[in-house]
Structures are given as structure tokens and as C-alpha cells.
Coordinates of C-alpha atoms in Angstrom, one line a residue:
X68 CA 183.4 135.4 -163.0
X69 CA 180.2 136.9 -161.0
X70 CA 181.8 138.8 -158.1
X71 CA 178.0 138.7 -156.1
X72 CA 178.6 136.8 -153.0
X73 CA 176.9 133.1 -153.4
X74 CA 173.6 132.7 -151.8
X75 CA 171.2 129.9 -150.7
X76 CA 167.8 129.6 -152.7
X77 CA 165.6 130.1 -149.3
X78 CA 167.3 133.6 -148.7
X79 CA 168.5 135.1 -152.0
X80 CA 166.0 137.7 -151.6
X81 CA 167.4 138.2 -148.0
X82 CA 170.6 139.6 -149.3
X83 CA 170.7 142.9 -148.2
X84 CA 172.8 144.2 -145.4
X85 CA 171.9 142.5 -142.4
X86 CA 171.4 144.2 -138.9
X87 CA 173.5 143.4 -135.8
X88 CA 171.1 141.3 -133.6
X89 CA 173.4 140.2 -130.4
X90 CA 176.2 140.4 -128.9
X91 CA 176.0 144.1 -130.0
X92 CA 179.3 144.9 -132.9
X93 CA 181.3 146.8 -135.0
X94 CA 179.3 149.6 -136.9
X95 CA 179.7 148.0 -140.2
X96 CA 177.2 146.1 -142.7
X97 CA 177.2 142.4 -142.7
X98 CA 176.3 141.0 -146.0
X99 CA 176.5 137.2 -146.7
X100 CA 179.5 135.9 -148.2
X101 CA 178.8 132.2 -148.1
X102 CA 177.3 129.0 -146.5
X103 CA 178.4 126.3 -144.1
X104 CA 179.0 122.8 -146.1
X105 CA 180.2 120.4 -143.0
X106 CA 180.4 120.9 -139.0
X107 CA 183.1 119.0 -137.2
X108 CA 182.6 119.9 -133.5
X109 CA 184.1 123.3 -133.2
X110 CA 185.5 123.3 -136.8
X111 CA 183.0 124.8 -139.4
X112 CA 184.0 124.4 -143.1
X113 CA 182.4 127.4 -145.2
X114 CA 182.1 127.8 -149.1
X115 CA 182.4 131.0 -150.4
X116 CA 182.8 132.3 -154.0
X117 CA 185.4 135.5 -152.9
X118 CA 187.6 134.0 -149.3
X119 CA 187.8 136.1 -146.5
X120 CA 191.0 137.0 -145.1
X121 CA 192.7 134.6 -142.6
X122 CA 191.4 136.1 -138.7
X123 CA 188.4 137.5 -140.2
X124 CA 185.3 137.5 -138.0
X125 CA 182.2 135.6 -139.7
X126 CA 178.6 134.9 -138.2
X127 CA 175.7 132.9 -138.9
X128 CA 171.9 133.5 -137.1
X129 CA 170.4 131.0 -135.4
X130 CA 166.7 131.8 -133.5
X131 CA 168.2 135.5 -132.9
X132 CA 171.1 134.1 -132.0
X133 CA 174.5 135.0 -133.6
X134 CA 177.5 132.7 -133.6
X135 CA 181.3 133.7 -134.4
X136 CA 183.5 132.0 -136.3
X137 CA 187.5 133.1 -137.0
X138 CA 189.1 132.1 -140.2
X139 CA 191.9 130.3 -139.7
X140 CA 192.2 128.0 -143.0
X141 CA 191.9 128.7 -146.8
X142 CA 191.3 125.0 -147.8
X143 CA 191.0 126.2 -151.8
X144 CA 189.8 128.8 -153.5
X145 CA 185.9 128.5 -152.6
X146 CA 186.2 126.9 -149.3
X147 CA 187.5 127.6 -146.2
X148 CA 188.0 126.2 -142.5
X149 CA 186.9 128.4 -139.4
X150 CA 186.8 127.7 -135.5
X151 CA 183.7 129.0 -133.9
X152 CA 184.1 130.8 -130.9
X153 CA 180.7 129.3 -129.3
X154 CA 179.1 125.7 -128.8
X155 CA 178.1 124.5 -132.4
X156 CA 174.8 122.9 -131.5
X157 CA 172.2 123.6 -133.7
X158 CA 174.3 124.8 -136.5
X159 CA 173.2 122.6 -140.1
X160 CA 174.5 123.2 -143.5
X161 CA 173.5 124.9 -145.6
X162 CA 173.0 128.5 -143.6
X163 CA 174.5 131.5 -144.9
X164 CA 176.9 132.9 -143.3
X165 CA 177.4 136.9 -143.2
X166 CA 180.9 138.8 -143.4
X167 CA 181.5 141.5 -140.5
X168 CA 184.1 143.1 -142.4
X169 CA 186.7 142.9 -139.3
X170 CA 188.9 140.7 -137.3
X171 CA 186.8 139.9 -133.5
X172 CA 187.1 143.4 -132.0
X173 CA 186.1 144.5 -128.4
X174 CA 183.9 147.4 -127.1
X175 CA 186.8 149.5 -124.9
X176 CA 186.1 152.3 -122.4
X177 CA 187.3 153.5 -118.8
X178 CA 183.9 152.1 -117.3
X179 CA 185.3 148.2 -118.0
X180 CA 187.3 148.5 -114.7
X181 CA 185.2 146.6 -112.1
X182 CA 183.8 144.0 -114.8
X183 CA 183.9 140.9 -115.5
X184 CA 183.8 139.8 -119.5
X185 CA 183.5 137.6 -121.7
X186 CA 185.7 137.1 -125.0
X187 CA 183.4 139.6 -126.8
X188 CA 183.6 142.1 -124.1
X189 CA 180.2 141.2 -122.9
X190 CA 179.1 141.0 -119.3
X191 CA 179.5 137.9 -117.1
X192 CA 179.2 139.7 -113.9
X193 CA 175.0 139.8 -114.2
X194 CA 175.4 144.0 -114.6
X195 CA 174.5 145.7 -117.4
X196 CA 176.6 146.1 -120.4
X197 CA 179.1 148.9 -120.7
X198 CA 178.4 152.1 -123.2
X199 CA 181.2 151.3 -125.3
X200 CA 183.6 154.3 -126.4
X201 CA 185.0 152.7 -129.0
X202 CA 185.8 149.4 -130.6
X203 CA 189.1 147.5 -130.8
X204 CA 191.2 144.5 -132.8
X205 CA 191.8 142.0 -130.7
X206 CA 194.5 141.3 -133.8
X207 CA 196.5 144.8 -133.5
X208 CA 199.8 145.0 -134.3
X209 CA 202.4 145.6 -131.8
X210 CA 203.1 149.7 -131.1
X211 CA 206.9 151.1 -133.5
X212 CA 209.8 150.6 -131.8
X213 CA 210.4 154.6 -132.2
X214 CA 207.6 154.7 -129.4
X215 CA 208.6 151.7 -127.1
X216 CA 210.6 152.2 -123.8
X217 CA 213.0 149.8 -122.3
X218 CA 213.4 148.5 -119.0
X219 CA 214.6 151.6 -116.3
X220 CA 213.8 150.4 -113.2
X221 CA 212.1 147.2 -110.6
X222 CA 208.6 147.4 -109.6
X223 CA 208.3 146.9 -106.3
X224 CA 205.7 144.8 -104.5
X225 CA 206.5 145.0 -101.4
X226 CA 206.7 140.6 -101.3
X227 CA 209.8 140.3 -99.3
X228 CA 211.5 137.3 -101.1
X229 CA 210.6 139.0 -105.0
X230 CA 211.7 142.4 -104.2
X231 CA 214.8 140.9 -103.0
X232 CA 215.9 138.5 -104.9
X233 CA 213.9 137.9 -108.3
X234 CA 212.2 142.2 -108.6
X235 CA 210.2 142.6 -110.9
X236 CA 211.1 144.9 -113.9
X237 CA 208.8 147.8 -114.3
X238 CA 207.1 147.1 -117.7
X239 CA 208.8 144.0 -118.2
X240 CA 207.2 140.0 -118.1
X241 CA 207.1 137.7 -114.9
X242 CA 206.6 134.0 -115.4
X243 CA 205.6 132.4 -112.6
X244 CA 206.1 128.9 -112.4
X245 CA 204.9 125.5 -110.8
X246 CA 202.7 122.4 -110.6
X247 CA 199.3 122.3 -109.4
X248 CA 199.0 123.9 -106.0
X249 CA 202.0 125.5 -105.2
X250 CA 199.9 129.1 -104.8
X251 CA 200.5 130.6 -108.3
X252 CA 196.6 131.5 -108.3
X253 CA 197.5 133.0 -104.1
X254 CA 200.6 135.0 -105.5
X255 CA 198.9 137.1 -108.6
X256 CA 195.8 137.9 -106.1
X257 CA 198.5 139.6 -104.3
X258 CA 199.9 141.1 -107.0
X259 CA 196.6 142.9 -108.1
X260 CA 196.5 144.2 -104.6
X261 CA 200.2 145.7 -104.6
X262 CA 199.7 147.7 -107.9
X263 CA 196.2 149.1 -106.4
X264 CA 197.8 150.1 -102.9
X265 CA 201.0 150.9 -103.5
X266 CA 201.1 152.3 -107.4
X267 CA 197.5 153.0 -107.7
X268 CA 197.0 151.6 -111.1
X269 CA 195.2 149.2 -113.0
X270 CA 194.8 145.5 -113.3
X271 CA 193.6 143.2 -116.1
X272 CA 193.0 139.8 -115.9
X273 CA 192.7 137.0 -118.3
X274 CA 191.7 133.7 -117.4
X275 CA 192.9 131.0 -119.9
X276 CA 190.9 127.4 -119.6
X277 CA 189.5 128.5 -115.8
X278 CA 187.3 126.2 -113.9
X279 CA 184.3 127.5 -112.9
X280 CA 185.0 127.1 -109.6
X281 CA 188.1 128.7 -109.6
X282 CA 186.9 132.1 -111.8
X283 CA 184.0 132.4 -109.0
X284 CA 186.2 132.4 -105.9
X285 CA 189.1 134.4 -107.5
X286 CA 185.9 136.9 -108.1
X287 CA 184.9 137.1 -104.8
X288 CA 187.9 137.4 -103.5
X289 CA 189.1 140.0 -105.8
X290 CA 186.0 141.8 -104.7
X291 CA 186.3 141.0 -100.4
X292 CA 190.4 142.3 -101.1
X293 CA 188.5 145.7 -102.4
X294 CA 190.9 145.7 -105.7
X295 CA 187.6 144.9 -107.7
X296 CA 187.1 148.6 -108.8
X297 CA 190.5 148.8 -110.8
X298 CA 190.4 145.3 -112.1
X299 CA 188.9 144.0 -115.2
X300 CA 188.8 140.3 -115.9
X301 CA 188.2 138.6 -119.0
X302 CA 188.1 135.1 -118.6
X303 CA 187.4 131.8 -121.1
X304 CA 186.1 129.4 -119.3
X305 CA 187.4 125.8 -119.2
X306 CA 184.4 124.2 -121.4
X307 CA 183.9 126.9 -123.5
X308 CA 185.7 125.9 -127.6
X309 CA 189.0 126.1 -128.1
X310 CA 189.1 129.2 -130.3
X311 CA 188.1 131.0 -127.0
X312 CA 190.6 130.1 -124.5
X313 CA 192.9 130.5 -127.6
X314 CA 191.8 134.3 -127.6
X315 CA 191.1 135.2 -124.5
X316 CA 194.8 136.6 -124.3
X317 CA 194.5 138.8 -127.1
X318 CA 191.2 139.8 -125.7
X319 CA 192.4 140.5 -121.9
X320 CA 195.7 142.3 -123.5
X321 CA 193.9 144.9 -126.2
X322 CA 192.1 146.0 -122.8
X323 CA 195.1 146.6 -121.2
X324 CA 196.8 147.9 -123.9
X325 CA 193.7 150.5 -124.2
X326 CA 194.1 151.7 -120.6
X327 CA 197.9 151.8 -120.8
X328 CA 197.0 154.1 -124.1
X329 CA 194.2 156.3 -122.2
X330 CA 194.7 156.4 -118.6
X331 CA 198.3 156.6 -118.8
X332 CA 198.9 154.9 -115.8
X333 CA 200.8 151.6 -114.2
X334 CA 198.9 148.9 -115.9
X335 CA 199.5 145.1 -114.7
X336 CA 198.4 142.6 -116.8
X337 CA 197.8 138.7 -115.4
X338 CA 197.3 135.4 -117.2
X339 CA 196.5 132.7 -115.3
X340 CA 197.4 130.5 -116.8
X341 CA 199.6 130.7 -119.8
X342 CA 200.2 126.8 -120.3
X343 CA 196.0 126.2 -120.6
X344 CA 196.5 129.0 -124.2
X345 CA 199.5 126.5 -125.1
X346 CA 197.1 123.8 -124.9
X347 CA 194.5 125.3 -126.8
X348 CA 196.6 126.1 -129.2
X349 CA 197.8 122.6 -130.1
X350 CA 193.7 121.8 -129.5
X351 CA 192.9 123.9 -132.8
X352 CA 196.3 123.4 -134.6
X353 CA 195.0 119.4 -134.4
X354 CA 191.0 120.3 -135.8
X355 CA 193.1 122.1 -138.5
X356 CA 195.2 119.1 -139.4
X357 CA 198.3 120.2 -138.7
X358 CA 201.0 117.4 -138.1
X359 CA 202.4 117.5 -134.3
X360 CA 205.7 118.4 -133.3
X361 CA 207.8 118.6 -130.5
X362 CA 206.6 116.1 -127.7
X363 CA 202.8 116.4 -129.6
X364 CA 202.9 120.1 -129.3
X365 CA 201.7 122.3 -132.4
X366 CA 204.4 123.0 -134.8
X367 CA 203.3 126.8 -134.2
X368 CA 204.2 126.9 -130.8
X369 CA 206.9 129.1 -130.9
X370 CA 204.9 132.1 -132.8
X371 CA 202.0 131.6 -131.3
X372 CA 203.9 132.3 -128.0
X373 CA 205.9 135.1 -129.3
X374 CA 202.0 136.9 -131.2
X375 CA 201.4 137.2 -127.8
X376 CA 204.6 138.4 -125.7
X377 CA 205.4 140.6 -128.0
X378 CA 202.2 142.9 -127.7
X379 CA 203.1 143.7 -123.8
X380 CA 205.6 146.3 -124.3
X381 CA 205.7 149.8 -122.8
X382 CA 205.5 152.9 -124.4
X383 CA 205.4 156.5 -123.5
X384 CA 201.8 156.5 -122.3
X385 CA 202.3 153.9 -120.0
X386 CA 204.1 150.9 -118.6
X387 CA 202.4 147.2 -118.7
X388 CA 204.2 145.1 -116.6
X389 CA 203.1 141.4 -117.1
X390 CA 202.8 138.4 -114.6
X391 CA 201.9 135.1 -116.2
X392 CA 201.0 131.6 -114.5
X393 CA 202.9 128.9 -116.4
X394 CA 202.0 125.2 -114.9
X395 CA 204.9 123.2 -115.6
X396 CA 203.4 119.2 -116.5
X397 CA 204.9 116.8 -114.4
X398 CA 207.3 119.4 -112.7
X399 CA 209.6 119.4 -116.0
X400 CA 211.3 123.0 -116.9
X401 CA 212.2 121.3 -119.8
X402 CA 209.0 120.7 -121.3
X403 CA 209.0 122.6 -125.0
X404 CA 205.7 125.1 -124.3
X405 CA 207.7 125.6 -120.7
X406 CA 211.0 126.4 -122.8
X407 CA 209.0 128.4 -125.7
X408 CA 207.7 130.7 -122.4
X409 CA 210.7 131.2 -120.8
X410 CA 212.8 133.1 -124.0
X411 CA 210.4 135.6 -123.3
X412 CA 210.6 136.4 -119.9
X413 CA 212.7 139.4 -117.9
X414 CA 212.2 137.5 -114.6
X415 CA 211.7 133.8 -113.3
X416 CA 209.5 132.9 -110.2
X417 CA 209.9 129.2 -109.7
X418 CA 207.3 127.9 -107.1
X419 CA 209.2 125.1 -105.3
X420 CA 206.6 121.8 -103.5
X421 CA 209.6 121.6 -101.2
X422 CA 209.2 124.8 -99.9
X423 CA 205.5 124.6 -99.4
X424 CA 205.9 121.2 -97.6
X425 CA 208.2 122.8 -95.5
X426 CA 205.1 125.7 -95.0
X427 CA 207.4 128.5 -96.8
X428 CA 205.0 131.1 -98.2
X429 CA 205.3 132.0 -100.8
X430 CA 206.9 128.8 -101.9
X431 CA 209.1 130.7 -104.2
X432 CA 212.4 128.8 -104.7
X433 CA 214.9 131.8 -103.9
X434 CA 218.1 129.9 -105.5
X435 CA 216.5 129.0 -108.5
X436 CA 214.3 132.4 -109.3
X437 CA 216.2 134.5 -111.0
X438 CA 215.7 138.6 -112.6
X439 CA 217.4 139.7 -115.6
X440 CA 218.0 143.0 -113.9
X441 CA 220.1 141.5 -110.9
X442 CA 223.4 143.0 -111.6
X443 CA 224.8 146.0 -110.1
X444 CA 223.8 148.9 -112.4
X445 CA 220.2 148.4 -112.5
X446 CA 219.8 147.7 -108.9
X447 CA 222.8 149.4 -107.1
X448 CA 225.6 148.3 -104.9
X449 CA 223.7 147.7 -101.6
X450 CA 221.0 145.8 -103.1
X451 CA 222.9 143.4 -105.7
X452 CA 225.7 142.7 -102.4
X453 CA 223.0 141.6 -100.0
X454 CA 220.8 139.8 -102.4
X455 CA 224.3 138.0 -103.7
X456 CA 224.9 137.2 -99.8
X457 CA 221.6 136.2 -98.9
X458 CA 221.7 133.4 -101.8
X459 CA 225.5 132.5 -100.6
X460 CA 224.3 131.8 -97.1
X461 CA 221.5 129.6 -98.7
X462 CA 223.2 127.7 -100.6
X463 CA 226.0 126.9 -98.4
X464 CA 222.8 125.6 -95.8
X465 CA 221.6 123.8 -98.8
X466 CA 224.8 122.1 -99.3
X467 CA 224.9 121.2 -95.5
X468 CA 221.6 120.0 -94.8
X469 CA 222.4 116.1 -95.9
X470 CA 225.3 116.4 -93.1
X471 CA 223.1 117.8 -90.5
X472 CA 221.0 114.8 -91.3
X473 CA 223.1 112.3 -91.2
X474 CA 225.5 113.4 -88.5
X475 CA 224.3 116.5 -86.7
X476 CA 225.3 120.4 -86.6
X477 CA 227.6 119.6 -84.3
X478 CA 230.0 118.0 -86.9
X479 CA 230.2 121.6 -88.7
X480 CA 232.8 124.2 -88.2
X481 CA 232.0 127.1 -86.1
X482 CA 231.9 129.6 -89.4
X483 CA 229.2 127.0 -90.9
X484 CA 227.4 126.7 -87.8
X485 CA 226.6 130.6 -87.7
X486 CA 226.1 130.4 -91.3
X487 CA 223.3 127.4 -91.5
X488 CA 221.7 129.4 -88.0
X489 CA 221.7 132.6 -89.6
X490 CA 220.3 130.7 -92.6
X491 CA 217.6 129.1 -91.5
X492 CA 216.5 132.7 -90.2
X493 CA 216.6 134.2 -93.5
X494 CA 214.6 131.5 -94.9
X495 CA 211.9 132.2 -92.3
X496 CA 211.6 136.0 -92.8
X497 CA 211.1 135.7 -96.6
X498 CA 207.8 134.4 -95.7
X499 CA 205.2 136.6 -95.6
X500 CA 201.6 136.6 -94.3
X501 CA 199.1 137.7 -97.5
X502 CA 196.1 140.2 -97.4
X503 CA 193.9 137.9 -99.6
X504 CA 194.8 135.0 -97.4
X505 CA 194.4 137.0 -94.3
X506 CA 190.3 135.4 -93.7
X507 CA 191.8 132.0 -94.2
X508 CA 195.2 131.8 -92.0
X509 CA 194.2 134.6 -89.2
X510 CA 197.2 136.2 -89.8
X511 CA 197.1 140.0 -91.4
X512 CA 198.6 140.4 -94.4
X513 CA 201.7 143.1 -94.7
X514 CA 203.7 144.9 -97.4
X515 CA 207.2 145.6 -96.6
X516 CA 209.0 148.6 -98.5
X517 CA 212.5 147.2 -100.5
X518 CA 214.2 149.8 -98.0
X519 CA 213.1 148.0 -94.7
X520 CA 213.8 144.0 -96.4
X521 CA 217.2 145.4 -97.3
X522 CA 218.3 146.5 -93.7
X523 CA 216.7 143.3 -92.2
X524 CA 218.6 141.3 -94.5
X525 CA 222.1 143.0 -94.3
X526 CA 221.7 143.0 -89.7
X527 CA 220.7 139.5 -90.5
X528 CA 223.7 138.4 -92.2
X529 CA 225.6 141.0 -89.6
X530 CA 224.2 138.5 -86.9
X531 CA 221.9 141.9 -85.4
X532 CA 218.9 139.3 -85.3
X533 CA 221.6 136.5 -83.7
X534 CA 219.4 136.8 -80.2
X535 CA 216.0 136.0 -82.0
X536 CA 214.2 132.9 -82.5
X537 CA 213.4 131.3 -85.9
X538 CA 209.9 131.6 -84.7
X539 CA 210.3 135.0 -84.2
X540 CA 211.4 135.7 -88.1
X541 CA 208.6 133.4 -89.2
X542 CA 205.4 134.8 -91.2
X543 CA 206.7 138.3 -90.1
X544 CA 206.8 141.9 -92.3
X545 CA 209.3 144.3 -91.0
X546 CA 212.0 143.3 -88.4
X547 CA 213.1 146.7 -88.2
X548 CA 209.7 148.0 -87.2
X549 CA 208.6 145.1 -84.7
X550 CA 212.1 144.6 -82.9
X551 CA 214.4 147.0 -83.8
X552 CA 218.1 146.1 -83.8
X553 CA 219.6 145.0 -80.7

């Protein structure tokens, strides 16, 4: 069989090597290994004589314009089923289409920090593009377990009600979930600005599915909060195909795993939001023709999650610690992509509408949020008792608040009395004024050390803060350092 790569008549003598026109790529030659037979929206069928690997980057040329596809099908032995990673308009059949040699792969260096990007690592900030250092597989393989670390200690984040009662685990993965505008956007803002302030590392951002609306004013904000300069955010936009808020993950997370790998530093990575790359998922699985599954979801589901968890690990460079959005549809936790998300995860932030009705912010659910890391010998004596006694008192109000409805606190016992008052005081200093709220609510934001949240907790429950108001715990940082104890 003729191993040459099949050509169309109008360019057979246009065979040759061709040069990378735009985005700018991978320092290898492109030579033309077949030609698009049918277009079906973002699905592009190709024939070619010798197939491709599956993940392999193709391109076609359109008025000096490239286009990408990913291979994601062999169909049979001469033809094959790609998604295109840009609006198909224009495209006919019938145009060749040239072989990059590589999976997509991404211009890396230390100068990304501060930029926004695109899947491709190109500009969306209006600035011009980076001097790349080097190039990278969106597609790499996890690092050897020989060179992984495990969990050793929380990272703190100086959020009152986390640090307490859900901490974060230092190089571990944070899900945070909720339904539409319980502040999951408002929470990983605040995030990006703990790890600059208080750990001075590094940020990256992906944004899965974002409205344009949304990606512009987390920007801005990013860039009034003055975390900008160690953040880089890769988003893929809401009405862009659905191969690129598929890979905008991988894309975001081979940054971050390049900074973890050269600057050796606390790297925090952030998807918002994790349920959009479910969706998109199950968008191509169906322009593939793959049967549905659980509750319409893509049979895939579950590896498709697990490609991507299992890439943010830490190693002995560095530690990424991931914090991932998950909308939950219709407020179900048992929803299968919610389910497939949470095997994954070291610690739980549920975001509770009851709490934000109530104007508890964050509106994190403290009795249902829960670490992996909360027992005694990762966190210590101290900590574990008072966080166990601070969800004790909180449940035992929770228990009591139909009574006090119906009949009144002064049906409870004297013990459950002091208990639902000291309560309802706890509940009101785990809220915490933000810094990237701060221009909105008037309020400054603060950071309180674990050390300070853990002595205001314990004189709390010790009835030291019997003599203050609930208004006086409300939207506050430190008791310790505004009252002292009495």
C-alpha cells in the first residue's frame, strides 16, 4: 500500500511541510495527512490513508487562519471523527488537513502570571503575547508515585468557619458546593487572595463554560483585589465548542503543574466550575454517538473525572492544592456527575441557601462540610475538641429551633438555654466580612490566624463572650483582638 499521505488534486503540489501561520505552535513540520469529507457542527469527519493517534492535534487553513481539531474517534481504517476546538464556519470538504505531530500543547513560562488566556495559551487580556520558554502537553501523564507526597498538614486561609471546621489539606482537593448563587464564585476570589497574602504563592484559574459577564468582572476584580500579578487564568468561554470548555482543565492544570515544577512554590489551582466540564463532556460524548448513561450523563463520566483529579497531586517541587466549584442541579448531592466528584475530594464545602437567607457569609453549611483530615492526629487535640464542640452545640440548636418556634425558649431547660445562646453566637462569628467584597458591603475584609478562631471558639463555648451581643459576634474577625476576654 502507498504509505504517501492522500492529497487533494488542487494542492498535491503543495505537499511540502507547511509553515506555522497563527496561533503560533510547536516547532515541528506539518505535512498533510488527509481531507475533511463531512462537517456536523463542531464534529469534523476526516479521511486519511495512515490515522492519527486518538488526542492528536490536526489543523486545516482557512484565509490565514488555522483551525484545531482533537481526534477523538477512529471510525475505520481511513476515516476518522475529530471535535474542533473553534467555530466551524467556513470550513467545506474537501480541504486538507495537515498533521502537527503532537497532542494540543501550550507555550509555558514564569511571565504567564498576570495573564489572561485562551485554550491555546494565547492572550485574551489585549497584551501582547508571551515569549514562550517552552511548550507543553496539555495530555501529560500524571508525575510516579516514587515522587508524589501525601497529605502532612491543613492549609490555612485564615476563613474562620473552613479553618475550623472543614481545613483545607495542603496539596489536597476542595470541592465546593451549591446552587446558583450561594457565593461559590465570592469564596474562590477569596481564596486567590489568601495564598498571595498569607503563603505568597501562585494562583491558576480555569474557567469552565464562563459567561462573559462573569469572566470580565471576576477580571477586574482579581485585578482591584491586587492578586492579578500571581494569577493566571485560562478561561473557555460559555459559547465557545465544546471540545474547549472540555479542555480548558487540562489546559489551566499543565500551567499549574509547570509553576509547581519551576517555581517551587504553593501553587493553588481553581476551577470554576467543575459541573460546566461534566456537561461538556456528555456534549461531545453525544456528537460522538455514544449511548447515554446514568440520568443522560456520558457513559465516561467516571474517567473523564478521575483524567482530571488525578493530575493534581503534589510532589517534591511543590504542593497544588486544588479548590473546585461543583454546581449541584436542582440542589441534589445525589446527582451522578455530583457523586463521580465527590470520590475524589479530601474536603467538602457545602454552600447552604438557608444560611444565606439567613445573611450567613459565607453560607458554608458547618454540619454538613466535612475534611478528611478532622481527626485528632492530623490536627491535634485542641483543635479536633473544639471543632467537635462547636458542631455539638450546633446541632443540639438545630435540633431545638422547631421548639423555640412553636413554644418559645422559655420551654427549654436551663443547660439548653445557655447552649442555643451560646449557639447562636458561634453561628454569628463564623461569618466573616471579605476583602473582594469589601467595595460592595462597606465592611473591610479580615483574615483571622487558626490560633486566634481557636481561642475565640473554646471562651465562647467557656461562656467568656456570655456578656456580648449576637450583634457584636456578627460579621467580625478576631474577638480576642477587638474585646479581649472578660
Amino acid at each position: 500500500m502507498n504509505s504517501e499521505p492522500m492529497v487533494s488534486h488542487q494542492q498535491s503540489e503543495n505537499s511540502q511541510p507547511k509553515k506555522e501561520l497563527s496561533p503560533k505552535g510547536v516547532a515541528l513540520s506539518e505535512k498533510i495527512i488527509g481531507r475533511i469529507v463531512e462537517v456536523h457542527g463542531p464534529v469534523v469527519d476526516i479521511e486519511c490513508l495512515v490515522l492519527p493517534p486518538i488526542h492528536r492535534c490536526l489543523k486545516t487553513y482557512l484565509d490565514h487562519e488555522s483551525y484545531v481539531f482533537e481526534v477523538h474517534q477512529h471510525i475505520d481504517e481511513h476515516h476518522l471523527r475529530a471535535i474542533a476546538l473553534h467555530s466551524t464556519a467556513g470550513l467545506y470538504r474537501g480541504m486538507d488537513v495537515y498533521d502537527t505531530g503532537c497532542a494540543v500543547s501550550i507555550p509555558v513560562s514564569k511571565k504567564y502570571l498576570g495573564r489572561l488566556v485562551n485554550i491555546f495559551g494565547q492572550p485574551l487580556d489585549g497584551l501582547e503575547p508571551v515569549e514562550p520558554e517552552a511548550y507543553r502537553n496539555i495530555f501529560s501523564d500524571p508525575p510516579p508515585l516514587d515522587i508524589t507526597l501525601g497529605p502532612k498538614s491543613i492549609l490555612e486561609i485564615g476563613i474562620k468557619v473552613i479553618d475550623l471546621l472543614c481545613p483545607f489539606v495542603k496539596g489536597g482537593k476542595t470541592g465546593l458546593f451549591g446552587g446558583a448563587g450561594v457565593g461559590k464564585t465570592v469564596l474562590m476570589m477569596e481564596f486567590m487572595k489568601a495564598v498571595s497574602l498569607i503563603h505568597h504563592g501562585v494562583s491558576v484559574f480555569a474557567g469552565v463554560g464562563e459567561r462573559i459577564r462573569e469572566g470580565h468582572e471576576l477580571w477586574k476584580e482579581m485585578q482591584k483585589a491586587g492578586v492579578m500579578p500571581q494569577t493566571l487564568m485560562a478561561f473557555g468561554q460559555m459559547d465557545e465548542s465544546p471540545g474547549v470548555r472540555f479542555r480548558i482543565g487540562l489546559t489551566a492544570l499543565s500551567y499549574a503543574e509547570y509553576f509547581r515544577d519551576s517555581l517551587q512554590t504553593e501553587i493553588l489551582f481553581l476551577m470554576d466550575n467543575l459541573f460546566r466540564f461534566v456537561q461538556a463532556g456528555s456534549e461531545v460524548s453525544g456528537l460522538l454517538g455514544r449511548m447515554p448513561a446514568m440520568v443522560g450523563y456520558q457513559p465516561t463520566l467516571l474517567t473523564e473525572v478521575a483524567e482530571l483529579q488525578d493530575r493534581i497531586v503534589s510532589t517534591k517541587s511543590g504542593n497544588i492544592t486544588a479548590v473546585q466549584a461543583v454546581y449541584v442541579p436542582a440542589d441534589d448531592m445525589t446527582d451522578p456527575a455530583v457523586m463521580a466528584i465527590l470520590s475524589h475530594l479530601d474536603t467538602v464545602v457545602i454552600l447552604s441557601r438557608s444560611q444565606a437567607a439567613k445573611g450567613f457569609y459565607p453560607a458554608i453549611d458547618p454540619l454538613v462540610s466535612t475534611s478528611r483530615i478532622m481527626d485528632k492526629e492530623f490536627l491535634g487535640q485542641r483543635h479536633y475538641a473544639i471543632a467537635s464542640e462547636v458542631r455539638k452545640y450546633l446541632s443540639r440548636y438545630k435540633e431545638l429551633e422547631d421548639i423555640i418556634n412553636l413554644l418559645g425558649m422559655e420551654e427549654l431547660s436551663k443547660e439548653d438555654k445557655q447552649i442555643v445562646l451560646r449557639a447562636r453566637k458561634i453561628q454569628r462569628y463564623l461569618t466573616q466580612p471579605f476583602f473582594t467584597t469589601a467595595s460592595h458591603t462597606g465592611i473591610a475584609g479580615v483574615s483571622v490566624p487558626l490560633a486566634d478562631t481557636l481561642d475565640d471558639c473554646e471562651a465562647l463555648l467557656n461562656g467568656d463572650y456570655d456578656h456580648l451581643s449576637e450583634d457584636q459576634c456578627y460579621m467580625k474577625g478576631s474577638l480576642k483582638k477587638e474585646f479581649g476576654k472578660k
